[in-house]
Amino acid sequence: MACPIKHPTLLIPGPIEYDEAVLQSMSHYSESHISSSFIETFSETLSMLRKLFQTEDPSSQPFVISGSGTLGWDLVAANLTKPGDDVLVLHSGYFADSFADCFEIYGIRATQLKAPIGSCPELAEVEKALREKNYKMLTVTHVDTSTGVLMDIKSLSELARRISPETLIVVDGVCSVGSENIEFDTWELDAVITASQKAIGCPAGLSISMFSGRAIKVFKARNCPPGSYFGINPCNLKLLANSSTASFKNWLPIMENYEAKIPSYFATPSPQLIHALHTALAQILSKPLPARFKAHRETSQHVKEAITSLGLKQLASRPENQANGMTAIYLPEHIKASELLSSLYKKDVIFAGGLHKDIAMKYIRFGHMGVSVVSAPFLAFSDTLLINFLDGPEKK
Amino acid sequence: MACPIKHPTLLIPGPIEYDEAVLQSMSHYSESHISSSFIETFSETLSMLRKLFQTEDPSSQPFVISGSGTLGWDLVAANLTKPGDDVLVLHSGYFADSFADCFEIYGIRATQLKAPIGSCPELAEVEKALREKNYKMLTVTHVDTSTGVLMDIKSLSELARRISPETLIVVDGVCSVGSENIEFDTWELDAVITASQKAIGCPAGLSISMFSGRAIKVFKARNCPPGSYFGINPCNLKLLANSSTASFKNWLPIMENYEAKIPSYFATPSPQLIHALHTALAQILSKPLPARFKAHRETSQHVKEAITSLGLKQLASRPENQANGMTAIYLPEHIKASELLSSLYKKDVIFAGGLHKDIAMKYIRFGHMGVSVVSAPFLAFSDTLLINFLDGPEKK
């Protein structure tokens, strides 16, 4: 059930509208972070994440840590790569630039394979790049929130495994987990990082991720950075990860213990947020995942057809690269994004402006994920409203 | 008002019991993180933090970031120190060890000044250490959650300013902000880091901190680490902080903008947690701060007198080093901590076990912070219960 308190409907590509039961879980009375009741909740939450990511491999490891989606980048860069490593970053919008920045902070060489706005690197280009250099890691933004471009993770992973089998495959799934199909085991992924506030449908504040047994092995086999720090024994275990907040050394035992229902402490988790995540995941898993992804595809298709029928274009130019949880729409010349968003706001519907800095004023973004998709009449109203606004001025 | 849902009363030194209005704010309907309504809330929250920390200096900067208290250590280590710097860590329990570990991860030499369990380094020892070496920073755990030892920040700061005026003074206030008086400006502090779930009384999930203008200047004047990273231009701005999640370069403009009510984006904050923090801070500031600290002192005094009258000892040996928000109590030989905690749990009251690894089984911890202190009858009940349990077996 959608939140019953009257408020403007939030249809941006995250944070999304939350189910009432999820919001009520946020008000859970205070519990100790090492109480058996909370450990039970945390353990079940981690187990449910395995189902959402479709992994049955016991060597995979889910992580849930207080933080935002960006923390996932630190987890990857601080633990799975070392200063001097080469990483290939596939660019389909704003967020690849930021992930590349994060790598550079850790002294890792990030090579971006860029595509024009609205598209993504071709498989042939990725193949060429992988043949040219030995990359420790390949990163892919599954859905770029700034452009709504969807990348085909399955094909990319097959390609990478064939050309460069040692390369770790890392997916930025912040805007895809919960709305796009992700088969962690079958696609042989090494890491998928995400956040709570998008298609998973839990308020912001949690970094959520899944790492493969292979990724964990790479961390455990990690040597220390080559003479990185002045005056410190370079084989000091503490240097295994060059960040404290993001260190697997700190977090791995905690996640293993919580899932095994053993009280454990590194930093205090947020029981309230984890209760809300538990509620959100239980709702998602109460129905078959394929049905959930189908609902997102159908809703998305409906929106995209309406947009196309008005003669409008999406940023994502090819149908196979259009995300199912959001649509980024180029506005007609005579419609100003700020005015459109204000008009819609007066009708109690919130869409998002552009985020890709080169064309930010020329487009808007419409998020259709989670409860908004399940609760169809409510979405259909907003959908119709947007279409009317976009259609209206031209007819006049 | 305390949470009305029946549940065991949580009297551990954090997370604490939360006020019902704070918990209700956690269920706030979804808002965009760049909406004017949320920006208003975030801006007011940052302004209220200035009041809680008693700073009127406009060059001070509050930070609120999704994360746990540990993130504060990363903020300090990644931004205010550089590999090779020397830091003096005053040790009064478990948490100084962890802060020192965090510094080492960043390549900073942490020298710990240790004291026996239950006490803290003497001013004369600190003076000697500061005269012997040029320390970039002095860190102090205001109240160590593992021991309940309170350090005299005012005197330490006066000493450090006199002996080594360039040394930055950093306070770990995770277990003190909201229950102990902290005069950021008057005491000339450079950083106080804390978390939401203790005496501030907002559910866990937020790292909260205040930095002085001097600390911000140190960050801005920061050179790059000396040849730390292979193959990267050592004067690359991106290397200013060696962590992405904790980087002032990423966060400083965001905090400045939110307070100035300018939409801004680096990572998605948690509107729900920030609403809850707003509610908690508004409640704290609705009464004069001195009255709040007096209430904590009086409650603490009451607990400590009862403990003493039973012939029991606290970990914190000297009255002037006893925290006002918690009490760590050595158990009589014949009382097992686990059995005591179980018996109390059956009466719906939760106290915490020991945390200091050398003596963890020999003591318990009693948190008396925030709503538990304000809501006196409720605390008095638990208080009496504990005393009865401690007193009972001896009488029998």
Tab-separated table of N, CA, C and O in Angstrom, chain A residues 68-115:
chain	number	residue	atom	x	y	z
A	68	SER	N	25.537	5.880	1.696
A	68	SER	CA	24.775	6.073	0.468
A	68	SER	C	25.356	5.167	-0.615
A	68	SER	O	26.321	4.442	-0.392
A	69	GLY	N	24.758	5.211	-1.805
A	69	GLY	CA	25.214	4.372	-2.904
A	69	GLY	C	26.687	4.568	-3.234
A	69	GLY	O	27.377	3.615	-3.616
A	70	THR	N	27.174	5.766	-3.052
A	70	THR	CA	28.583	6.072	-3.369
A	70	THR	C	29.546	5.213	-2.567
A	70	THR	O	30.659	4.963	-3.014
A	71	LEU	N	29.121	4.793	-1.370
A	71	LEU	CA	30.001	3.951	-0.557
A	71	LEU	C	30.357	2.664	-1.306
A	71	LEU	O	31.447	2.117	-1.119
A	72	GLY	N	29.453	2.197	-2.171
A	72	GLY	CA	29.728	0.996	-2.968
A	72	GLY	C	30.979	1.170	-3.818
A	72	GLY	O	31.773	0.235	-3.989
A	73	TRP	N	31.157	2.369	-4.364
A	73	TRP	CA	32.362	2.626	-5.173
A	73	TRP	C	33.614	2.476	-4.324
A	73	TRP	O	34.620	1.909	-4.758
A	74	ASP	N	33.559	3.021	-3.088
A	74	ASP	CA	34.705	2.889	-2.184
A	74	ASP	C	34.956	1.423	-1.844
A	74	ASP	O	36.115	0.999	-1.760
A	75	LEU	N	33.896	0.662	-1.609
A	75	LEU	CA	34.076	-0.757	-1.283
A	75	LEU	C	34.851	-1.456	-2.396
A	75	LEU	O	35.772	-2.237	-2.145
A	76	VAL	N	34.466	-1.178	-3.627
A	76	VAL	CA	35.125	-1.799	-4.783
A	76	VAL	C	36.564	-1.310	-4.908
A	76	VAL	O	37.513	-2.105	-4.986
A	77	ALA	N	36.736	0.008	-4.909
A	77	ALA	CA	38.069	0.573	-5.177
A	77	ALA	C	39.052	0.292	-4.045
A	77	ALA	O	40.228	0.019	-4.287
A	78	ALA	N	38.578	0.322	-2.804
A	78	ALA	CA	39.495	0.167	-1.664
A	78	ALA	C	39.880	-1.287	-1.414
A	78	ALA	O	40.931	-1.547	-0.833
A	79	ASN	N	39.046	-2.218	-1.860
A	79	ASN	CA	39.276	-3.619	-1.491
A	79	ASN	C	39.681	-4.535	-2.646
A	79	ASN	O	40.412	-5.485	-2.443
A	80	LEU	N	39.171	-4.254	-3.836
A	80	LEU	CA	39.382	-5.196	-4.943
A	80	LEU	C	40.454	-4.732	-5.922
A	80	LEU	O	40.838	-5.483	-6.816
A	81	THR	N	40.895	-3.501	-5.788
A	81	THR	CA	41.966	-3.005	-6.657
A	81	THR	C	43.071	-2.434	-5.772
A	81	THR	O	42.857	-2.154	-4.596
A	82	LYS	N	44.227	-2.286	-6.379
A	82	LYS	CA	45.372	-1.742	-5.663
A	82	LYS	C	45.953	-0.591	-6.473
A	82	LYS	O	45.810	-0.563	-7.699
A	83	PRO	N	46.634	0.339	-5.792
A	83	PRO	CA	47.253	1.433	-6.537
A	83	PRO	C	48.068	0.889	-7.708
A	83	PRO	O	48.821	-0.064	-7.553
A	84	GLY	N	47.870	1.486	-8.872
A	84	GLY	CA	48.603	1.054	-10.056
A	84	GLY	C	47.815	0.106	-10.942
A	84	GLY	O	48.167	-0.097	-12.100
A	85	ASP	N	46.738	-0.475	-10.415
A	85	ASP	CA	45.906	-1.354	-11.242
A	85	ASP	C	45.220	-0.560	-12.349
A	85	ASP	O	44.955	0.639	-12.190
A	86	ASP	N	44.906	-1.255	-13.433
A	86	ASP	CA	44.129	-0.657	-14.522
A	86	ASP	C	42.693	-1.166	-14.467
A	86	ASP	O	42.459	-2.369	-14.328
A	87	VAL	N	41.770	-0.230	-14.601
A	87	VAL	CA	40.349	-0.562	-14.574
A	87	VAL	C	39.695	0.021	-15.814
A	87	VAL	O	39.981	1.166	-16.190
A	88	LEU	N	38.836	-0.765	-16.457
A	88	LEU	CA	38.115	-0.266	-17.637
A	88	LEU	C	36.694	0.121	-17.204
A	88	LEU	O	35.933	-0.722	-16.721
A	89	VAL	N	36.371	1.406	-17.367
A	89	VAL	CA	35.072	1.934	-16.922
A	89	VAL	C	34.209	2.210	-18.152
A	89	VAL	O	34.546	3.073	-18.964
A	90	LEU	N	33.121	1.468	-18.281
A	90	LEU	CA	32.226	1.703	-19.421
A	90	LEU	C	31.308	2.878	-19.090
A	90	LEU	O	30.651	2.880	-18.039
A	91	HIS	N	31.261	3.833	-19.966
A	91	HIS	CA	30.607	5.115	-19.690
A	91	HIS	C	29.288	5.223	-20.453
A	91	HIS	O	29.250	5.147	-21.668
A	92	SER	N	28.190	5.395	-19.688
A	92	SER	CA	26.898	5.631	-20.336
A	92	SER	C	26.187	6.822	-19.695
A	92	SER	O	24.976	6.962	-19.790
A	93	GLY	N	26.959	7.667	-19.021
A	93	GLY	CA	26.385	8.857	-18.386
A	93	GLY	C	27.240	9.330	-17.220
A	93	GLY	O	28.341	8.830	-16.980
A	94	TYR	N	26.691	10.274	-16.500
A	94	TYR	CA	27.320	10.968	-15.373
A	94	TYR	C	28.041	10.062	-14.374
A	94	TYR	O	29.107	10.387	-13.873
A	95	PHE	N	27.432	8.917	-14.055
A	95	PHE	CA	27.927	8.132	-12.921
A	95	PHE	C	29.226	7.385	-13.204
A	95	PHE	O	29.972	7.064	-12.277
A	96	ALA	N	29.516	7.105	-14.474
A	96	ALA	CA	30.803	6.485	-14.799
A	96	ALA	C	31.941	7.464	-14.486
A	96	ALA	O	32.995	7.065	-13.977
A	97	ASP	N	31.726	8.749	-14.777
A	97	ASP	CA	32.743	9.766	-14.448
A	97	ASP	C	33.047	9.747	-12.951
A	97	ASP	O	34.205	9.821	-12.532
A	98	SER	N	31.992	9.653	-12.147
A	98	SER	CA	32.184	9.684	-10.694
A	98	SER	C	32.871	8.420	-10.191
A	98	SER	O	33.721	8.475	-9.302
A	99	PHE	N	32.503	7.280	-10.748
A	99	PHE	CA	33.154	6.020	-10.354
A	99	PHE	C	34.649	6.092	-10.730
A	99	PHE	O	35.521	5.706	-9.942
A	100	ALA	N	34.931	6.627	-11.914
A	100	ALA	CA	36.336	6.789	-12.343
A	100	ALA	C	37.084	7.716	-11.381
A	100	ALA	O	38.231	7.445	-10.999
A	101	ASP	N	36.444	8.808	-10.965
A	101	ASP	CA	37.051	9.718	-9.973
A	101	ASP	C	37.400	8.953	-8.704
A	101	ASP	O	38.473	9.144	-8.126
A	102	CYS	N	36.461	8.126	-8.259
A	102	CYS	CA	36.675	7.361	-7.025
A	102	CYS	C	37.909	6.468	-7.169
A	102	CYS	O	38.760	6.425	-6.283
A	103	PHE	N	38.043	5.791	-8.307
A	103	PHE	CA	39.232	4.951	-8.523
A	103	PHE	C	40.512	5.776	-8.429
A	103	PHE	O	41.494	5.361	-7.823
A	104	GLU	N	40.483	6.954	-9.037
A	104	GLU	CA	41.704	7.774	-9.041
A	104	GLU	C	42.117	8.183	-7.632
A	104	GLU	O	43.297	8.277	-7.325
A	105	ILE	N	41.119	8.423	-6.766
A	105	ILE	CA	41.422	8.768	-5.377
A	105	ILE	C	42.231	7.655	-4.719
A	105	ILE	O	43.106	7.906	-3.894
A	106	TYR	N	41.969	6.416	-5.115
A	106	TYR	CA	42.695	5.277	-4.542
A	106	TYR	C	43.941	4.922	-5.352
A	106	TYR	O	44.548	3.875	-5.132
A	107	GLY	N	44.299	5.767	-6.315
A	107	GLY	CA	45.529	5.529	-7.058
A	107	GLY	C	45.393	4.488	-8.151
A	107	GLY	O	46.380	3.903	-8.592
A	108	ILE	N	44.153	4.238	-8.581
A	108	ILE	CA	43.930	3.236	-9.617
A	108	ILE	C	43.702	3.951	-10.950
A	108	ILE	O	43.015	4.971	-11.008
A	109	ARG	N	44.302	3.406	-12.014
A	109	ARG	CA	44.155	4.033	-13.336
A	109	ARG	C	42.836	3.611	-13.971
A	109	ARG	O	42.651	2.446	-14.306
A	110	ALA	N	41.920	4.572	-14.100
A	110	ALA	CA	40.615	4.272	-14.689
A	110	ALA	C	40.599	4.741	-16.137
A	110	ALA	O	40.773	5.926	-16.418
A	111	THR	N	40.427	3.805	-17.063
A	111	THR	CA	40.298	4.145	-18.477
A	111	THR	C	38.816	4.114	-18.820
A	111	THR	O	38.168	3.075	-18.666
A	112	GLN	N	38.286	5.245	-19.248
A	112	GLN	CA	36.863	5.269	-19.585
A	112	GLN	C	36.660	4.995	-21.071
A	112	GLN	O	37.344	5.559	-21.919
A	113	LEU	N	35.679	4.137	-21.352
A	113	LEU	CA	35.260	3.908	-22.730
A	113	LEU	C	33.953	4.662	-22.883
A	113	LEU	O	32.921	4.251	-22.359
A	114	LYS	N	34.047	5.810	-23.554
A	114	LYS	CA	32.884	6.708	-23.571
A	114	LYS	C	32.034	6.524	-24.822
A	114	LYS	O	32.526	6.174	-25.885
A	115	ALA	N	30.757	6.801	-24.655
A	115	ALA	CA	29.828	6.745	-25.784
A	115	ALA	C	29.086	8.075	-25.814
A	115	ALA	O	29.019	8.764	-24.795
